[in-house]
Amino acid sequence: SAVISQKPSRDICQRGTSLTIQCQVDSQVTMMFWYRQQPGQSLTLIATANQGSEATYESGFVIDKFPISRPNLTFSTLTVSNMSPEDSSIYLCSVSRTAVNTEAFFGQGTRLTVV
Amino acid sequence: AQTVTQSQPEMSVQEAETVTLSCTYDTSENNYYLFWYKQPPSRQMILVIRQEAYKQQNATENRFSVNFQKAAKSFSLKISDSQLGDTAMYFCAYRSGNTPLVFGKGTRLSVIA
């Protein structure tokens, strides 16, 4: 398994501002992902965080809105930029130790409310 | 593209009884993994059980077991001796190669005392 620390656990933000969410893993991992989860809904993949290169974004998500950094194999950040109430959601960091066919482990999530 | 379908949005079960959650998936791959995750109100996603597609034997983890039917692309979760702490959202998930997990929409399970 992997121990994942995700911060902050929750925040209330003003519209138009930005929030950076941090994900720290206790050991090196190959794959890191960012998901969004609307209340009572399933997880939607935002992007795959690539170490040393630009993140790979899913359809409907763009770098200007959700810039992602991954400076090393244990840390990543997701920024939610120019927030609107529609960005209110739970954001989850997920990691996999190897690239192929293994389970993913999750941080405890960040509950974001935009007012 | 791979898809995962959970057709039961909500289910309930009496404490100590057995419940089965359904999951079907669509893929053209031959080698893949299937998972069940539990998400209690705390939001923490917890891995319940995993199944390798190349293994015919169904995976079991204590009170949790799966019925994996590869030809039918079915992957159901059976929870025996249900406990109040099993109350949660349950997500079925699929992974093949280096792609991220693909999740179903989830089943909300309530265990009733």
mmCIF file of C-alpha atoms in Angstrom:
data_model
loop_
_atom_site.group_PDB
_atom_site.id
_atom_site.type_symbol
_atom_site.label_atom_id
_atom_site.label_comp_id
_atom_site.label_asym_id
_atom_site.label_seq_id
_atom_site.Cartn_x
_atom_site.Cartn_y
_atom_site.Cartn_z
ATOM 1 C CA SER A 1 0.000 0.000 0.000
ATOM 2 C CA ALA A 2 0.934 3.672 0.027
ATOM 3 C CA VAL A 3 0.350 6.387 2.594
ATOM 4 C CA ILE A 4 -0.941 9.517 0.889
ATOM 5 C CA SER A 5 -1.242 12.884 2.551
ATOM 6 C CA GLN A 6 -3.520 15.314 0.758
ATOM 7 C CA LYS A 7 -3.844 18.918 1.856
ATOM 8 C CA PRO A 8 -5.987 20.812 2.553
ATOM 9 C CA SER A 9 -8.747 18.440 3.588
ATOM 10 C CA ARG A 10 -11.344 21.134 2.950
ATOM 11 C CA ASP A 11 -11.551 24.785 2.021
ATOM 12 C CA ILE A 12 -14.095 27.471 1.299
ATOM 13 C CA CYS A 13 -12.937 29.884 -1.390
ATOM 14 C CA GLN A 14 -14.176 33.040 -3.030
ATOM 15 C CA ARG A 15 -15.040 32.893 -6.707
ATOM 16 C CA GLY A 16 -12.299 34.136 -8.981
ATOM 17 C CA THR A 17 -9.519 32.922 -6.699
ATOM 18 C CA SER A 18 -7.276 29.855 -7.030
ATOM 19 C CA LEU A 19 -6.558 26.947 -4.716
ATOM 20 C CA THR A 20 -3.587 24.590 -4.826
ATOM 21 C CA ILE A 21 -4.046 21.066 -3.490
ATOM 22 C CA GLN A 22 -0.996 19.071 -2.479
ATOM 23 C CA CYS A 23 -0.477 15.328 -2.630
ATOM 24 C CA GLN A 24 2.480 13.772 -0.820
ATOM 25 C CA VAL A 25 3.244 10.038 -0.932
ATOM 26 C CA ASP A 26 5.415 8.223 1.594
ATOM 27 C CA SER A 27 7.422 6.456 -1.126
ATOM 28 C CA GLN A 28 8.159 6.711 -4.826
ATOM 29 C CA VAL A 29 5.306 5.853 -7.156
ATOM 30 C CA THR A 30 5.149 5.594 -10.900
ATOM 31 C CA MET A 31 1.701 6.936 -11.612
ATOM 32 C CA MET A 32 -0.170 9.832 -10.028
ATOM 33 C CA PHE A 33 -3.694 10.880 -10.983
ATOM 34 C CA TRP A 34 -6.140 13.617 -10.053
ATOM 35 C CA TYR A 35 -9.871 12.952 -9.906
ATOM 36 C CA ARG A 36 -12.938 15.087 -9.273
ATOM 37 C CA GLN A 37 -15.998 13.738 -7.514
ATOM 38 C CA GLN A 38 -19.269 15.613 -7.360
ATOM 39 C CA PRO A 39 -21.324 14.858 -4.211
ATOM 40 C CA GLY A 40 -22.943 11.448 -4.481
ATOM 41 C CA GLN A 41 -21.362 10.808 -7.863
ATOM 42 C CA SER A 42 -18.562 8.696 -9.273
ATOM 43 C CA LEU A 43 -14.974 9.747 -9.857
ATOM 44 C CA THR A 44 -14.039 11.636 -13.004
ATOM 45 C CA LEU A 45 -10.408 11.653 -14.075
ATOM 46 C CA ILE A 46 -8.982 15.135 -14.531
ATOM 47 C CA ALA A 47 -5.447 14.255 -15.573
ATOM 48 C CA THR A 48 -2.436 12.023 -15.162
ATOM 49 C CA ALA A 49 0.454 13.845 -13.502
ATOM 50 C CA ASN A 50 3.709 13.075 -15.320
ATOM 51 C CA GLN A 51 7.024 13.532 -13.609
ATOM 52 C CA GLY A 52 9.206 15.964 -15.486
ATOM 53 C CA SER A 53 6.694 16.745 -18.222
ATOM 54 C CA GLU A 54 3.267 18.231 -18.783
ATOM 55 C CA ALA A 55 0.272 16.424 -17.362
ATOM 56 C CA THR A 56 -2.022 14.440 -19.637
ATOM 57 C CA TYR A 57 -5.525 15.906 -19.463
ATOM 58 C CA GLU A 58 -8.808 14.168 -20.096
ATOM 59 C CA SER A 59 -11.461 15.547 -22.383
ATOM 60 C CA GLY A 60 -13.167 18.528 -20.812
ATOM 61 C CA PHE A 61 -10.230 19.520 -18.620
ATOM 62 C CA VAL A 62 -7.562 22.025 -19.643
ATOM 63 C CA ILE A 63 -4.216 23.062 -18.266
ATOM 64 C CA ASP A 64 -5.164 26.715 -17.850
ATOM 65 C CA LYS A 65 -7.979 25.771 -15.499
ATOM 66 C CA PHE A 66 -6.285 22.862 -13.721
ATOM 67 C CA PRO A 67 -2.508 23.289 -13.825
ATOM 68 C CA ILE A 68 -0.687 20.305 -12.392
ATOM 69 C CA SER A 69 2.871 19.926 -11.219
ATOM 70 C CA ARG A 70 4.849 16.798 -10.432
ATOM 71 C CA PRO A 71 8.425 17.704 -9.589
ATOM 72 C CA ASN A 72 9.397 14.244 -8.338
ATOM 73 C CA LEU A 73 8.102 10.703 -7.778
ATOM 74 C CA THR A 74 6.463 11.429 -4.410
ATOM 75 C CA PHE A 75 4.735 14.801 -4.818
ATOM 76 C CA SER A 76 2.156 16.500 -7.013
ATOM 77 C CA THR A 77 -0.057 19.556 -6.897
ATOM 78 C CA LEU A 78 -3.350 20.399 -8.562
ATOM 79 C CA THR A 79 -4.442 24.025 -8.829
ATOM 80 C CA VAL A 80 -8.049 24.966 -9.434
ATOM 81 C CA SER A 81 -7.846 28.377 -11.107
ATOM 82 C CA ASN A 82 -10.315 31.239 -11.374
ATOM 83 C CA MET A 83 -12.851 29.281 -9.384
ATOM 84 C CA SER A 84 -16.609 29.411 -9.840
ATOM 85 C CA PRO A 85 -19.342 27.693 -7.790
ATOM 86 C CA GLU A 86 -19.395 24.921 -10.424
ATOM 87 C CA ASP A 87 -15.921 23.916 -9.223
ATOM 88 C CA SER A 88 -17.313 22.974 -5.824
ATOM 89 C CA SER A 89 -16.462 19.313 -5.531
ATOM 90 C CA ILE A 90 -14.195 16.745 -3.914
ATOM 91 C CA TYR A 91 -10.753 16.456 -5.472
ATOM 92 C CA LEU A 92 -8.827 13.219 -4.983
ATOM 93 C CA CYS A 93 -5.212 12.322 -5.531
ATOM 94 C CA SER A 94 -4.509 8.721 -6.537
ATOM 95 C CA VAL A 95 -1.267 6.795 -7.007
ATOM 96 C CA SER A 96 -0.099 3.473 -8.408
ATOM 97 C CA ARG A 97 3.234 1.904 -7.666
ATOM 98 C CA THR A 98 3.773 0.493 -11.137
ATOM 99 C CA ALA A 99 2.403 1.414 -14.502
ATOM 100 C CA VAL A 100 0.555 -1.757 -15.275
ATOM 101 C CA ASN A 101 -2.438 -3.473 -13.817
ATOM 102 C CA THR A 102 -2.121 -2.674 -10.144
ATOM 103 C CA GLU A 103 -4.582 -1.104 -7.807
ATOM 104 C CA ALA A 104 -4.594 2.588 -7.080
ATOM 105 C CA PHE A 105 -4.424 4.149 -3.644
ATOM 106 C CA PHE A 106 -6.164 7.363 -2.727
ATOM 107 C CA GLY A 107 -5.666 10.388 -0.556
ATOM 108 C CA GLN A 108 -8.461 11.413 1.766
ATOM 109 C CA GLY A 109 -9.678 14.038 -0.665
ATOM 110 C CA THR A 110 -10.143 17.794 -0.579
ATOM 111 C CA ARG A 111 -13.663 19.131 -0.228
ATOM 112 C CA LEU A 112 -13.791 22.452 -2.043
ATOM 113 C CA THR A 113 -16.667 24.890 -1.723
ATOM 114 C CA VAL A 114 -16.668 28.008 -3.892
ATOM 115 C CA VAL A 115 -18.888 30.874 -2.765
ATOM 116 C CA ALA B 1 -13.251 2.683 -24.714
ATOM 117 C CA GLN B 2 -13.716 0.613 -21.619
ATOM 118 C CA THR B 3 -16.871 1.149 -19.612
ATOM 119 C CA VAL B 4 -18.024 -0.066 -16.217
ATOM 120 C CA THR B 5 -21.717 -0.323 -15.366
ATOM 121 C CA GLN B 6 -23.263 -0.618 -11.934
ATOM 122 C CA SER B 7 -27.004 -0.976 -12.369
ATOM 123 C CA GLN B 8 -27.991 -0.677 -8.699
ATOM 124 C CA PRO B 9 -27.820 2.945 -7.488
ATOM 125 C CA GLU B 10 -28.909 1.961 -3.980
ATOM 126 C CA MET B 11 -29.242 -1.203 -1.952
ATOM 127 C CA SER B 12 -29.987 -2.089 1.615
ATOM 128 C CA VAL B 13 -29.383 -5.191 3.709
ATOM 129 C CA GLN B 14 -30.133 -6.287 7.230
ATOM 130 C CA GLU B 15 -27.225 -6.666 9.573
ATOM 131 C CA ALA B 16 -25.689 -10.187 9.447
ATOM 132 C CA GLU B 17 -27.336 -10.912 6.083
ATOM 133 C CA THR B 18 -25.656 -11.326 2.696
ATOM 134 C CA VAL B 19 -25.844 -8.855 -0.170
ATOM 135 C CA THR B 20 -24.540 -8.929 -3.737
ATOM 136 C CA LEU B 21 -23.601 -5.843 -5.721
ATOM 137 C CA SER B 22 -23.553 -6.111 -9.503
ATOM 138 C CA CYS B 23 -21.007 -4.837 -11.984
ATOM 139 C CA THR B 24 -20.550 -5.386 -15.689
ATOM 140 C CA TYR B 25 -17.838 -4.028 -17.930
ATOM 141 C CA ASP B 26 -16.982 -3.761 -21.555
ATOM 142 C CA THR B 27 -13.504 -4.309 -22.943
ATOM 143 C CA SER B 28 -11.693 -5.828 -25.870
ATOM 144 C CA GLU B 29 -8.579 -6.471 -23.803
ATOM 145 C CA ASN B 30 -7.649 -9.934 -22.581
ATOM 146 C CA ASN B 31 -5.405 -8.925 -19.702
ATOM 147 C CA TYR B 32 -6.834 -6.569 -17.107
ATOM 148 C CA TYR B 33 -7.634 -6.113 -13.433
ATOM 149 C CA LEU B 34 -10.952 -5.496 -11.718
ATOM 150 C CA PHE B 35 -11.457 -3.884 -8.346
ATOM 151 C CA TRP B 36 -14.088 -3.035 -5.795
ATOM 152 C CA TYR B 37 -13.544 0.117 -3.757
ATOM 153 C CA LYS B 38 -15.488 1.245 -0.718
ATOM 154 C CA GLN B 39 -16.047 4.919 0.104
ATOM 155 C CA PRO B 40 -17.574 5.561 3.527
ATOM 156 C CA PRO B 41 -18.818 9.020 4.541
ATOM 157 C CA SER B 42 -15.243 9.913 5.474
ATOM 158 C CA ARG B 43 -14.576 10.035 1.658
ATOM 159 C CA GLN B 44 -11.521 7.805 1.924
ATOM 160 C CA MET B 45 -11.427 5.367 -0.982
ATOM 161 C CA ILE B 46 -10.562 1.925 0.369
ATOM 162 C CA LEU B 47 -9.646 -1.060 -1.776
ATOM 163 C CA VAL B 48 -11.910 -3.970 -0.871
ATOM 164 C CA ILE B 49 -10.846 -6.658 -3.309
ATOM 165 C CA ARG B 50 -9.100 -7.150 -6.646
ATOM 166 C CA GLN B 51 -9.299 -9.779 -9.391
ATOM 167 C CA GLU B 52 -6.797 -10.552 -12.122
ATOM 168 C CA ALA B 53 -8.559 -11.417 -15.380
ATOM 169 C CA TYR B 54 -6.190 -14.300 -16.110
ATOM 170 C CA LYS B 55 -7.127 -16.042 -12.865
ATOM 171 C CA GLN B 56 -10.193 -18.252 -12.979
ATOM 172 C CA GLN B 57 -10.436 -18.540 -9.208
ATOM 173 C CA ASN B 58 -12.649 -15.927 -7.622
ATOM 174 C CA ALA B 59 -10.912 -13.607 -5.176
ATOM 175 C CA THR B 60 -11.936 -13.585 -1.515
ATOM 176 C CA GLU B 61 -11.037 -11.295 1.362
ATOM 177 C CA ASN B 62 -12.614 -12.369 4.634
ATOM 178 C CA ARG B 63 -16.347 -11.526 4.323
ATOM 179 C CA PHE B 64 -15.934 -10.169 0.800
ATOM 180 C CA SER B 65 -15.877 -12.336 -2.297
ATOM 181 C CA VAL B 66 -16.409 -11.856 -5.998
ATOM 182 C CA ASN B 67 -18.134 -13.788 -8.732
ATOM 183 C CA PHE B 68 -16.003 -13.159 -11.797
ATOM 184 C CA GLN B 69 -17.528 -14.305 -15.077
ATOM 185 C CA LYS B 70 -15.030 -13.334 -17.756
ATOM 186 C CA ALA B 71 -17.072 -14.450 -20.750
ATOM 187 C CA ALA B 72 -20.088 -12.545 -19.499
ATOM 188 C CA LYS B 73 -17.900 -9.582 -18.419
ATOM 189 C CA SER B 74 -19.499 -9.642 -15.028
ATOM 190 C CA PHE B 75 -17.854 -8.922 -11.682
ATOM 191 C CA SER B 76 -20.202 -8.973 -8.701
ATOM 192 C CA LEU B 77 -19.283 -8.405 -5.054
ATOM 193 C CA LYS B 78 -20.787 -10.509 -2.276
ATOM 194 C CA ILE B 79 -20.676 -9.245 1.271
ATOM 195 C CA SER B 80 -21.425 -11.898 3.869
ATOM 196 C CA ASP B 81 -22.458 -11.282 7.473
ATOM 197 C CA SER B 82 -23.035 -7.598 6.728
ATOM 198 C CA GLN B 83 -21.967 -5.159 9.415
ATOM 199 C CA LEU B 84 -23.020 -1.589 10.113
ATOM 200 C CA GLY B 85 -19.529 -0.468 9.144
ATOM 201 C CA ASP B 86 -20.095 -1.783 5.634
ATOM 202 C CA THR B 87 -22.446 1.136 4.984
ATOM 203 C CA ALA B 88 -20.770 3.080 2.166
ATOM 204 C CA MET B 89 -20.631 3.781 -1.537
ATOM 205 C CA TYR B 90 -19.137 0.876 -3.464
ATOM 206 C CA PHE B 91 -17.397 1.450 -6.772
ATOM 207 C CA CYS B 92 -16.467 -1.183 -9.304
ATOM 208 C CA ALA B 93 -13.332 -0.299 -11.290
ATOM 209 C CA TYR B 94 -11.365 -1.608 -14.259
ATOM 210 C CA ARG B 95 -7.783 -1.182 -15.332
ATOM 211 C CA SER B 96 -5.739 -2.449 -18.263
ATOM 212 C CA GLY B 97 -2.196 -1.576 -19.174
ATOM 213 C CA ASN B 98 -0.982 1.831 -18.039
ATOM 214 C CA THR B 99 -4.359 3.500 -18.239
ATOM 215 C CA PRO B 100 -6.015 5.045 -15.172
ATOM 216 C CA LEU B 101 -8.822 3.264 -13.357
ATOM 217 C CA VAL B 102 -12.252 3.437 -14.951
ATOM 218 C CA PHE B 103 -15.030 3.594 -12.366
ATOM 219 C CA GLY B 104 -18.681 2.677 -12.394
ATOM 220 C CA LYS B 105 -21.276 5.128 -11.061
ATOM 221 C CA GLY B 106 -21.349 3.411 -7.691
ATOM 222 C CA THR B 107 -23.877 1.632 -5.472
ATOM 223 C CA ARG B 108 -24.917 3.154 -2.176
ATOM 224 C CA LEU B 109 -25.209 0.338 0.370
ATOM 225 C CA SER B 110 -27.029 0.783 3.643
ATOM 226 C CA VAL B 111 -26.750 -1.848 6.369
ATOM 227 C CA ILE B 112 -29.760 -1.760 8.659
ATOM 228 C CA ALA B 113 -29.619 -2.825 12.287
#
